[in-house]
Coordinates of C-alpha atoms in Angstrom, one line a residue:
M1 CA -2.2 209.2 100.4
L2 CA 0.9 207.0 100.5
K3 CA 1.2 204.9 103.7
T4 CA 3.2 202.2 105.2
C5 CA 1.4 198.9 105.8
A6 CA 3.2 197.2 108.6
R7 CA 2.7 193.5 109.0
A8 CA 1.0 193.4 105.7
A9 CA 1.6 189.7 105.0
A10 CA -0.4 188.8 108.1
L11 CA -3.3 191.1 107.1
A12 CA -3.3 189.9 103.5
G13 CA -4.4 186.4 104.6
L14 CA -3.7 182.9 103.7
L15 CA -4.5 183.5 100.0
L16 CA -1.6 185.9 99.6
L17 CA 0.8 183.9 101.7
A18 CA 0.2 181.0 99.5
A19 CA 1.6 183.1 96.7
C20 CA 5.2 182.3 97.8
G21 CA 5.0 179.3 95.6
S22 CA 7.3 176.3 95.3
G23 CA 9.5 176.7 92.2
E24 CA 13.3 176.9 92.3
G25 CA 12.8 179.6 95.0
G26 CA 10.1 177.9 97.1
G27 CA 10.0 176.0 100.4
E28 CA 9.3 178.9 102.7
A29 CA 8.3 178.7 106.3
Y30 CA 6.4 181.3 108.3
D31 CA 6.3 182.6 111.8
A32 CA 3.1 183.2 113.7
D33 CA 2.6 186.6 112.0
G34 CA 2.9 185.2 108.6
K35 CA 6.4 186.5 108.0
C36 CA 8.7 184.4 105.9
L37 CA 11.5 182.8 107.9
R38 CA 15.1 183.3 106.8
D39 CA 16.4 181.0 104.0
T40 CA 19.7 179.7 105.2
S41 CA 20.3 177.2 102.4
A42 CA 23.5 177.2 100.4
E43 CA 21.4 178.3 97.3
A44 CA 20.5 181.5 99.1
Q45 CA 24.1 182.7 99.3
G46 CA 26.0 184.8 96.8
M47 CA 24.9 185.5 93.2
P48 CA 22.0 183.1 92.5
S49 CA 22.3 180.5 89.8
E50 CA 20.6 180.8 86.4
D51 CA 18.1 178.1 87.5
R52 CA 17.3 179.8 90.7
I53 CA 16.6 183.2 89.0
F54 CA 14.6 181.5 86.3
G55 CA 12.6 179.7 89.0
W56 CA 11.5 183.0 90.6
I57 CA 10.3 184.1 87.1
A58 CA 8.4 180.8 86.7
D59 CA 6.8 181.3 90.1
L60 CA 5.5 184.7 89.2
T61 CA 4.1 183.5 85.9
R62 CA 2.0 180.9 87.8
F63 CA -0.2 183.6 89.4
G64 CA -1.9 184.3 86.1
N65 CA -2.2 187.9 85.0
R66 CA -0.6 190.2 87.6
R67 CA -2.7 193.3 86.8
T68 CA -2.9 195.7 89.7
G69 CA -5.9 195.0 91.9
T70 CA -6.3 191.3 90.8
V71 CA -5.6 188.2 92.8
G72 CA -2.6 187.5 90.7
G73 CA -1.3 191.0 91.3
Q74 CA -1.8 190.7 95.1
K75 CA 0.0 187.3 95.0
A76 CA 2.9 188.8 93.2
A77 CA 3.4 191.6 95.8
A78 CA 3.1 189.0 98.6
Y79 CA 5.6 186.8 96.8
M80 CA 8.2 189.6 96.5
K81 CA 7.7 190.5 100.2
C82 CA 8.2 186.9 101.2
R83 CA 11.4 186.7 99.1
F84 CA 12.8 189.9 100.7
E85 CA 12.1 188.5 104.2
A86 CA 13.6 185.1 103.5
L87 CA 16.8 186.8 102.3
G88 CA 17.1 188.8 105.5
L89 CA 16.3 192.3 104.3
E90 CA 15.2 194.7 107.0
D91 CA 12.0 196.8 107.4
V92 CA 10.3 194.8 104.7
H93 CA 6.9 196.4 104.1
Y94 CA 4.4 197.6 101.6
E95 CA 4.0 201.2 100.5
T96 CA 0.6 201.8 98.9
A97 CA -1.2 204.3 96.7
T98 CA -4.6 204.5 95.1
T99 CA -4.8 203.5 91.5
W100 CA -7.3 201.9 89.1
K101 CA -8.4 198.4 88.3
W102 CA -10.0 198.1 84.9
E103 CA -11.7 194.9 83.8
A104 CA -13.8 193.9 80.8
T105 CA -16.0 190.9 81.6
R106 CA -17.6 190.6 78.2
S107 CA -16.6 191.7 74.8
S108 CA -17.3 190.8 71.1
L109 CA -17.3 192.3 67.6
R110 CA -19.4 191.5 64.6
V111 CA -19.0 193.3 61.3
A112 CA -21.7 192.9 58.6
G113 CA -23.1 190.1 60.6
E114 CA -19.8 188.1 60.8
A115 CA -18.0 187.5 64.1
V116 CA -14.5 188.9 64.2
D117 CA -11.9 187.9 66.8
S118 CA -11.0 190.8 69.0
T119 CA -9.7 191.8 72.4
P120 CA -11.1 194.7 74.5
T121 CA -8.9 197.8 74.5
A122 CA -7.7 198.3 78.0
F123 CA -8.9 201.4 79.9
S124 CA -11.5 202.2 77.3
F125 CA -15.2 203.0 78.0
I126 CA -14.5 204.7 81.3
T127 CA -16.0 207.7 83.2
A128 CA -13.2 210.2 83.5
D129 CA -11.7 210.4 87.1
K130 CA -14.5 208.3 88.5
P131 CA -15.2 204.6 89.2
S132 CA -17.8 203.2 86.8
V133 CA -19.6 200.1 85.5
F134 CA -19.9 200.2 81.8
S135 CA -22.1 198.3 79.3
T136 CA -23.1 198.6 75.7
G137 CA -26.5 197.1 76.7
P138 CA -27.9 193.6 76.2
G139 CA -27.8 193.8 72.5
G140 CA -24.5 195.7 72.3
L141 CA -23.8 198.8 70.3
N142 CA -25.2 198.6 66.7
A143 CA -24.0 201.3 64.4
E144 CA -22.6 202.1 61.0
I145 CA -18.9 201.3 60.8
V146 CA -16.5 203.8 59.1
D147 CA -12.9 203.3 58.1
V148 CA -10.7 206.4 58.8
G149 CA -7.3 204.9 58.0
L150 CA -4.7 206.3 60.3
G151 CA -7.4 208.4 62.0
V152 CA -5.5 211.7 61.7
P153 CA -7.2 213.9 60.6
I154 CA -10.7 212.5 60.4
V155 CA -12.5 214.0 57.4
K156 CA -15.5 211.7 57.4
D157 CA -18.7 212.0 59.4
V158 CA -18.3 209.5 62.2
K159 CA -20.7 210.9 64.8
G160 CA -22.6 208.1 66.5
K161 CA -20.7 205.5 64.4
I162 CA -18.0 202.8 65.0
V163 CA -14.7 203.8 63.7
V164 CA -11.9 201.6 62.3
F165 CA -8.4 203.0 62.4
D166 CA -4.8 201.7 62.1
L167 CA -2.7 201.8 65.2
K168 CA 0.9 202.6 64.2
F169 CA 4.1 202.0 66.2
L170 CA 6.4 205.0 66.2
V171 CA 9.9 204.4 67.4
P172 CA 12.3 201.8 66.0
T173 CA 15.4 200.8 67.9
A174 CA 17.5 202.7 65.3
A175 CA 15.9 206.0 66.5
L176 CA 18.0 205.7 69.7
A177 CA 21.2 206.0 67.8
P178 CA 21.7 209.8 68.6
L179 CA 21.7 208.8 72.3
M180 CA 24.2 206.0 72.0
E181 CA 27.5 206.4 73.9
F182 CA 28.7 202.8 73.6
L183 CA 27.5 199.6 71.9
W184 CA 28.8 196.1 72.7
D185 CA 27.9 194.0 69.7
P186 CA 31.2 192.3 68.7
A187 CA 29.4 190.1 66.1
L188 CA 27.8 193.2 64.5
T189 CA 24.4 191.4 64.8
T190 CA 22.5 194.7 65.0
L191 CA 23.9 195.7 61.6
L192 CA 23.8 192.3 59.9
D193 CA 20.4 191.2 61.2
P194 CA 18.6 189.9 58.0
S195 CA 15.2 190.9 59.6
L196 CA 16.4 194.5 59.9
S197 CA 14.7 194.5 63.3
V198 CA 16.4 197.7 64.4
L199 CA 14.3 199.5 61.8
V200 CA 11.1 198.0 63.1
A201 CA 9.1 200.1 65.6
N202 CA 8.4 198.5 69.0
P203 CA 4.9 198.6 70.6
F204 CA 5.9 201.1 73.4
Q205 CA 5.1 204.4 71.7
T206 CA 2.2 204.5 69.3
T207 CA -0.4 206.7 67.7
Y208 CA -3.0 205.6 70.2
E209 CA -3.5 208.8 72.1
T210 CA -3.6 211.0 69.0
A211 CA -5.9 208.8 67.0
V212 CA -8.3 208.0 69.8
Q213 CA -8.5 211.7 70.8
Q214 CA -9.5 212.5 67.1
V215 CA -12.1 209.7 67.3
L216 CA -13.5 211.1 70.5
N217 CA -13.5 214.7 69.3
A218 CA -15.4 213.6 66.2
G219 CA -18.2 212.1 68.3
A220 CA -17.7 208.4 67.4
A221 CA -19.6 205.8 69.5
G222 CA -16.9 203.2 69.5
F223 CA -13.8 202.1 67.7
V224 CA -11.9 199.1 66.3
G225 CA -8.1 199.5 66.4
V226 CA -6.3 197.5 63.8
L227 CA -2.8 196.6 65.1
A228 CA -1.3 197.4 61.7
D229 CA 2.4 197.0 62.7
Y230 CA 1.9 194.0 65.0
F231 CA 2.4 190.3 64.5
N232 CA -0.9 188.3 64.0
S233 CA -2.3 188.7 67.5
N234 CA -5.0 190.9 69.1
K235 CA -3.8 190.3 72.7
Y236 CA -2.2 193.7 72.9
Y237 CA -2.7 195.2 76.4
N238 CA -1.9 198.9 76.2
E239 CA -1.0 201.1 79.2
S240 CA -3.3 203.7 80.6
Y241 CA -2.6 206.9 78.7
H242 CA -3.5 210.5 79.5
T243 CA -6.6 210.4 77.3
A244 CA -9.9 209.6 79.0
V245 CA -11.3 207.1 76.6
T246 CA -15.1 207.2 77.2
I247 CA -16.2 204.9 74.4
P248 CA -15.8 201.2 73.9
G249 CA -13.0 199.9 71.8
V250 CA -11.4 196.6 70.7
W251 CA -8.1 195.5 69.1
V252 CA -7.9 193.3 66.1
A253 CA -4.9 191.5 64.5
P254 CA -3.6 192.8 61.1
K255 CA -5.2 189.8 59.3
D256 CA -8.6 190.6 60.8
G257 CA -8.2 194.2 60.0
K258 CA -8.0 193.2 56.3
R259 CA -11.0 190.9 56.8
I260 CA -13.1 193.7 58.3
R261 CA -12.3 196.0 55.4
A262 CA -13.3 193.3 53.0
L263 CA -16.6 192.7 54.8
M264 CA -17.3 196.4 54.8
K265 CA -16.6 196.7 51.1
A266 CA -18.9 193.7 50.4
A267 CA -21.7 195.1 52.5
G268 CA -22.1 198.3 50.3
D269 CA -22.5 202.0 51.2
K270 CA -23.3 201.8 54.9
P271 CA -21.9 198.6 56.5
T272 CA -22.9 198.0 60.1
A273 CA -21.2 196.5 63.1
N274 CA -22.1 195.3 66.6
L275 CA -19.7 196.0 69.4
V276 CA -20.3 194.5 72.9
M277 CA -18.4 195.5 76.0
E278 CA -19.2 195.1 79.7
G279 CA -17.0 195.6 82.7
S280 CA -16.0 198.0 85.4
R281 CA -13.3 200.5 86.5
E282 CA -12.8 200.9 90.2
E283 CA -10.3 202.3 92.6
T284 CA -7.8 199.8 94.1
Q285 CA -4.7 199.7 96.2
G286 CA -1.4 199.6 94.4
R287 CA 1.6 198.3 96.2
A288 CA 5.4 198.8 96.3
V289 CA 7.3 196.1 98.2
V290 CA 10.3 197.6 100.1
G291 CA 13.2 196.2 102.0
T292 CA 16.6 197.5 103.1
L293 CA 20.1 196.4 103.8
P294 CA 21.6 199.1 106.1
G295 CA 25.1 200.5 105.4
Q296 CA 27.4 202.8 107.2
S297 CA 25.5 205.8 106.1
L298 CA 22.0 206.7 105.1
D299 CA 23.1 207.7 101.6
T300 CA 21.1 205.1 99.7
I301 CA 21.2 203.2 96.4
L302 CA 17.8 202.2 95.1
V303 CA 17.4 198.9 93.2
T304 CA 14.0 198.6 91.5
S305 CA 11.7 197.1 88.9
H306 CA 8.0 196.3 88.7
H307 CA 6.3 193.0 89.6
D308 CA 2.9 193.5 87.8
A309 CA 2.1 192.2 84.4
A310 CA -0.7 192.5 81.9
W311 CA -0.7 188.8 81.2
N312 CA 1.5 186.1 82.8
G313 CA 4.5 188.4 82.1
A314 CA 7.7 186.3 82.0
V315 CA 9.9 188.9 80.4
E316 CA 7.6 191.9 81.3
D317 CA 8.4 191.9 84.1
G318 CA 9.1 188.6 85.8
S319 CA 12.7 189.0 84.6
G320 CA 13.0 192.4 86.2
A321 CA 11.4 191.4 89.5
A322 CA 13.5 188.3 89.7
S323 CA 16.6 190.4 89.1
V324 CA 15.8 192.6 92.1
I325 CA 15.6 189.4 94.2
A326 CA 18.9 188.3 92.8
Q327 CA 20.5 191.6 93.7
A328 CA 19.0 191.4 97.2
Q329 CA 20.4 187.9 97.7
Y330 CA 23.9 188.8 96.5
F331 CA 24.2 191.8 98.7
A332 CA 22.4 190.2 101.7
S333 CA 25.2 187.5 101.6
K334 CA 27.9 190.1 102.1
P335 CA 28.9 191.5 105.5
A336 CA 27.1 194.7 106.4
Q337 CA 30.3 196.5 107.3
E338 CA 31.4 196.3 103.7
R339 CA 28.6 198.6 102.6
Q340 CA 29.4 202.3 102.7
K341 CA 25.8 203.1 101.7
T342 CA 22.4 201.7 102.5
L343 CA 20.7 199.6 99.8
L344 CA 17.0 199.9 99.2
F345 CA 15.2 197.3 97.2
T346 CA 11.7 197.7 95.8
T347 CA 9.3 196.4 93.1
M348 CA 6.0 198.0 92.2
D349 CA 2.7 197.7 90.4
S350 CA 0.5 200.3 88.7
H351 CA 2.8 200.1 85.6
W352 CA -0.2 199.8 83.4
T353 CA -2.7 201.9 85.3
G354 CA -0.8 205.2 85.5
Y355 CA 2.3 204.7 87.7
Q356 CA 0.5 206.0 90.8
V357 CA 2.6 203.9 93.1
H358 CA 5.9 205.0 91.4
K359 CA 4.9 208.6 91.7
A360 CA 3.9 208.3 95.3
F361 CA 7.1 206.5 96.2
A362 CA 9.2 209.1 94.5
K363 CA 7.3 211.9 96.3
K364 CA 7.7 210.3 99.7
Y365 CA 11.3 209.0 99.4
I366 CA 12.9 211.5 97.0
T367 CA 11.1 214.7 96.5
D368 CA 9.6 215.3 100.0
K369 CA 12.3 213.3 101.8
L370 CA 9.9 211.9 104.4
T371 CA 12.1 208.9 105.2
P372 CA 15.7 208.7 106.6
Y373 CA 17.0 207.5 103.3
N374 CA 19.0 209.9 101.1
I375 CA 18.7 208.3 97.7
V376 CA 21.8 209.1 95.8
G377 CA 21.8 206.5 93.0
N378 CA 19.4 204.2 91.2
V379 CA 19.6 200.9 89.3
T380 CA 16.4 199.7 87.4
I381 CA 16.4 196.3 85.7
E382 CA 13.7 195.3 83.2
H383 CA 13.1 192.8 80.3
I384 CA 15.7 190.2 79.9
G385 CA 14.2 188.6 76.9
K386 CA 14.9 186.9 73.5
Q387 CA 14.5 188.8 70.3
G388 CA 11.1 188.8 68.7
I389 CA 10.5 189.4 65.0
K390 CA 7.6 189.2 62.7
D391 CA 8.1 186.5 60.0
A392 CA 7.1 186.6 56.4
D393 CA 3.6 185.3 57.2
G394 CA 3.1 188.0 59.9
N395 CA 3.5 185.6 62.8
L396 CA 5.7 186.0 65.9
A397 CA 9.1 184.4 65.6
V398 CA 11.6 184.3 68.4
T399 CA 15.4 184.0 67.9
D400 CA 18.0 182.6 70.3
Q401 CA 19.8 185.9 70.7
P402 CA 18.8 188.6 73.3
E403 CA 16.6 191.4 72.2
F404 CA 18.6 194.6 71.6
R405 CA 18.7 196.5 74.9
G406 CA 19.7 199.8 76.2
I407 CA 20.9 201.2 79.5
F408 CA 19.7 204.7 79.9
E409 CA 22.1 206.4 82.2
N410 CA 23.1 209.8 83.6
L411 CA 26.0 208.7 85.7
G412 CA 29.4 210.3 86.3
P413 CA 32.5 209.5 84.1
S414 CA 34.0 206.8 86.4
L415 CA 30.8 204.9 86.5
K416 CA 30.3 205.1 82.8
L417 CA 33.7 203.4 82.5
T418 CA 32.6 200.8 85.0
M419 CA 29.6 200.1 82.8
I420 CA 31.6 199.9 79.5
N421 CA 34.1 197.5 81.1
G422 CA 31.2 195.5 82.6
L423 CA 29.4 195.1 79.2
I424 CA 32.6 193.7 77.7
K425 CA 33.5 191.6 80.8
H426 CA 30.1 189.9 81.0
D427 CA 29.6 189.9 77.2
L428 CA 26.2 191.7 77.4
R429 CA 26.0 191.6 73.6
R430 CA 23.5 193.8 71.8
T431 CA 23.6 196.3 74.6
A432 CA 24.0 200.0 74.3
L433 CA 24.7 202.8 76.8
L434 CA 22.2 205.6 76.1
Q435 CA 22.8 209.1 77.3
A436 CA 20.0 210.3 79.6
H437 CA 21.4 213.4 81.1
L438 CA 19.0 215.7 79.2
L439 CA 16.1 213.2 79.0
C440 CA 15.7 212.6 82.8
P441 CA 14.9 216.3 83.7
T442 CA 12.8 217.0 80.7
V443 CA 10.7 214.3 79.0
G444 CA 11.9 211.3 81.1
I445 CA 13.0 207.9 79.8
P446 CA 10.8 205.0 78.6
T447 CA 11.5 202.8 81.6
D448 CA 10.2 202.4 85.2
A449 CA 13.2 204.4 86.5
F450 CA 11.0 207.0 88.2
A451 CA 14.0 208.0 90.3
C452 CA 15.7 209.4 87.2
V453 CA 12.8 211.8 86.6
A454 CA 13.0 212.8 90.3
G455 CA 16.7 213.8 89.9
V456 CA 18.5 210.7 91.0
P457 CA 21.5 209.5 89.0
T458 CA 20.3 206.3 87.3
A459 CA 21.3 203.3 85.2
S460 CA 18.1 201.7 83.7
L461 CA 18.1 198.5 81.6
I462 CA 15.3 198.2 79.1
A463 CA 14.5 196.1 76.0
G464 CA 11.5 196.3 73.8
P465 CA 10.6 192.9 72.2
N466 CA 7.5 193.0 70.1
Y467 CA 5.7 190.5 72.3
L468 CA 6.1 192.5 75.5
Y469 CA 2.5 193.6 75.9
D470 CA 1.1 190.3 74.6
E471 CA 0.0 187.1 76.2
A472 CA 2.8 185.6 74.1
D473 CA 5.2 186.8 76.8
T474 CA 5.8 183.4 78.2
L475 CA 8.7 181.6 79.9
D476 CA 10.2 180.4 76.6
K477 CA 10.9 184.1 75.7
V478 CA 13.2 184.7 78.7
A479 CA 16.9 184.9 77.7
K480 CA 17.8 182.5 80.3
D481 CA 21.5 182.5 79.6
Q482 CA 21.6 186.3 80.2
L483 CA 20.1 186.2 83.7
V484 CA 23.3 185.7 85.6
P485 CA 25.6 187.9 83.4
V486 CA 23.1 190.8 83.6
N487 CA 22.8 190.5 87.4
R488 CA 26.6 190.3 87.8
F489 CA 27.0 193.4 85.7
F490 CA 24.5 195.3 87.9
A491 CA 25.9 194.0 91.2
E492 CA 29.3 195.3 90.2
L493 CA 27.8 198.6 89.2
V494 CA 26.1 198.9 92.6
E495 CA 29.4 198.1 94.3
A496 CA 31.1 200.8 92.3
M497 CA 28.3 203.3 93.2
D498 CA 28.8 202.3 96.8
A499 CA 32.5 203.1 96.6
T500 CA 31.9 206.4 94.8
P501 CA 31.4 209.6 96.8
S502 CA 27.7 210.4 96.6
A503 CA 28.2 213.7 95.0
L504 CA 30.1 212.1 92.1
I505 CA 27.6 209.3 91.2
G506 CA 26.1 211.7 88.8
I507 CA 27.7 214.7 87.1
P508 CA 27.4 217.6 89.5
G509 CA 25.1 220.3 88.2
I510 CA 23.7 218.1 85.5
S511 CA 22.2 214.9 86.9
A512 CA 20.3 216.8 89.6
L513 CA 18.8 219.4 87.3
P514 CA 15.2 220.4 88.2
T515 CA 12.9 217.9 86.7
A516 CA 10.0 218.7 84.4
A517 CA 7.6 217.4 87.1
S518 CA 9.1 219.7 89.8
L519 CA 9.0 222.7 87.5
R520 CA 5.3 222.1 86.9
E521 CA 4.7 222.0 90.6

C-alpha cells in the first residue's frame, strides 16, 4: 500500500545522506534530523545555469546504476529529496510502493565450446508473482541450441533446448508523423539527415514480448536474444514487460549473433551451448520524491520525471531529474503570491520494474483523490540528449545535434499556441508537438507521464536515442546546450498553465475522457 514516509532522510541513515554529493549542486548542510538546510546562494536563484543543471546530472551518474532497490537507487532518491529541501520546497517526503529488484550475480554463454560475450536479459528466469533465487546449477544449462530467426512463429522442435532469436525494434521516429501537429526544424535536419535516422527504429518498442512468449510456449529451456537492430553492444537493459519470463536468457551484440550462427553451422547437426545464470528477484521499496510550492488555490500543476536508471543514466534520466530540480529552483525563487495554483514536484523510480510507484502515486493523488491537491495539469521532462546513430561498421556514433524529440500533449488551444511560440523562441530545434488527445485515454503514451493516462492534461517531452537503455548513456551524450532552453520553455509553459483557468488547460470533454485503466476497473 502506498504510504508517506515522514522524516525519511533521517531514517535512511548516513549512507543515503552522503548521496547529496558535491558537484555543481553540492555543498549541503544538514540539521539534526538529517534535513538539508536551505541553499541561499546566488546560484540557487532563478533559472539555473547550464553548468549547474549539468552538475546535478553529473552527481546522479556518480552513484553507479540507479536501479530500484540498489544502493545507487536509494542514493538518487535521497539526493532528489535533499535538493528539494535545499531549494525551500514544502512537505518534502517520500511516497513508496512495493516493486521488484532483479539482479543477476553470475552469467555466461558458451556455444560449441567457445565463450561468447553476453549480458543477462533483465527480469528473466523469474518465478511469476513471487520472490525467487534462480540458478542454472554449478555447471550451468547444457543443451542443444536452435536458431528460430525472428521467433514468430516457431516451427522447429525447441523443447528443452536453448533458442537463438533476433530481437527487432519496431517503431521509427517517422512513424510518429500522423500525430505531428507542429515541427520546429528550420534547418530541415530531419529530412536532410544523411543517416536517415528518422527511418531507424528506436529500442523502446520491440518484438521481445511476442518472441519470448513463443519461446516459452514451445517449451525452450533458455534463450539467446540477438540485438539485430542495435549498435555493437550487448549492454541492453530492457524494461520489465507483462510476460513472466521463467527461463534464463542473455543478450548478444549483432556481431556476436553472426559468430554464434557460424559456430552452430560449423558444429554440425546438433550444436550445443552452455548458459549460466544465477541471481535473485525480491520485493523492494520503490520511491517517489515529492515536494510542493503552495499557491493561492489547491488546483495543482504536477512537474515530474524519474530518477532511476538501468546504468549510470546521464540522459535516461539524469537529464529529466535535473530538469525537475531546475523547475523547482526557478519557481521557488518567485514570490508565492504570484502563483495562482500549487506546484507539485516529483521524481520516481520503478521505471524499469513495472511502474508500480507511478501507478500508486496516480491512484492516491489523481484517481482516488486522497490528498488536498487537485491536479489539473502535468509537465513531464525526459531525455535531453544528443543524437545517436549506428555507423557503417555497426558502432555507436554520436552527433552534436539533439536527438529528435517529441512533446506528447493534450492541452487546450491557447496552451498549444504557447508551446509553438516557445519552441521557436527558445530554438528547440528537431522538436515536434505530438497529438495525444486520443492516446492518453486509450493506449497511453510512451513516456513517464502517468498523469496523462489518469486523465490529466499533459505536455510530456521524450526523445529516443539508440543508446538510452545502454551503459553507453554517459555524460558526453547529454545535449548540454539544450538544458537551459528546454527548461525555460517548460517554465513558461507552467506559468501559462498557472494563468489559465483549470477547466481550460485541456480541451473540455476530451482531455478528461475515461482512461483505459479506469474502464478496466
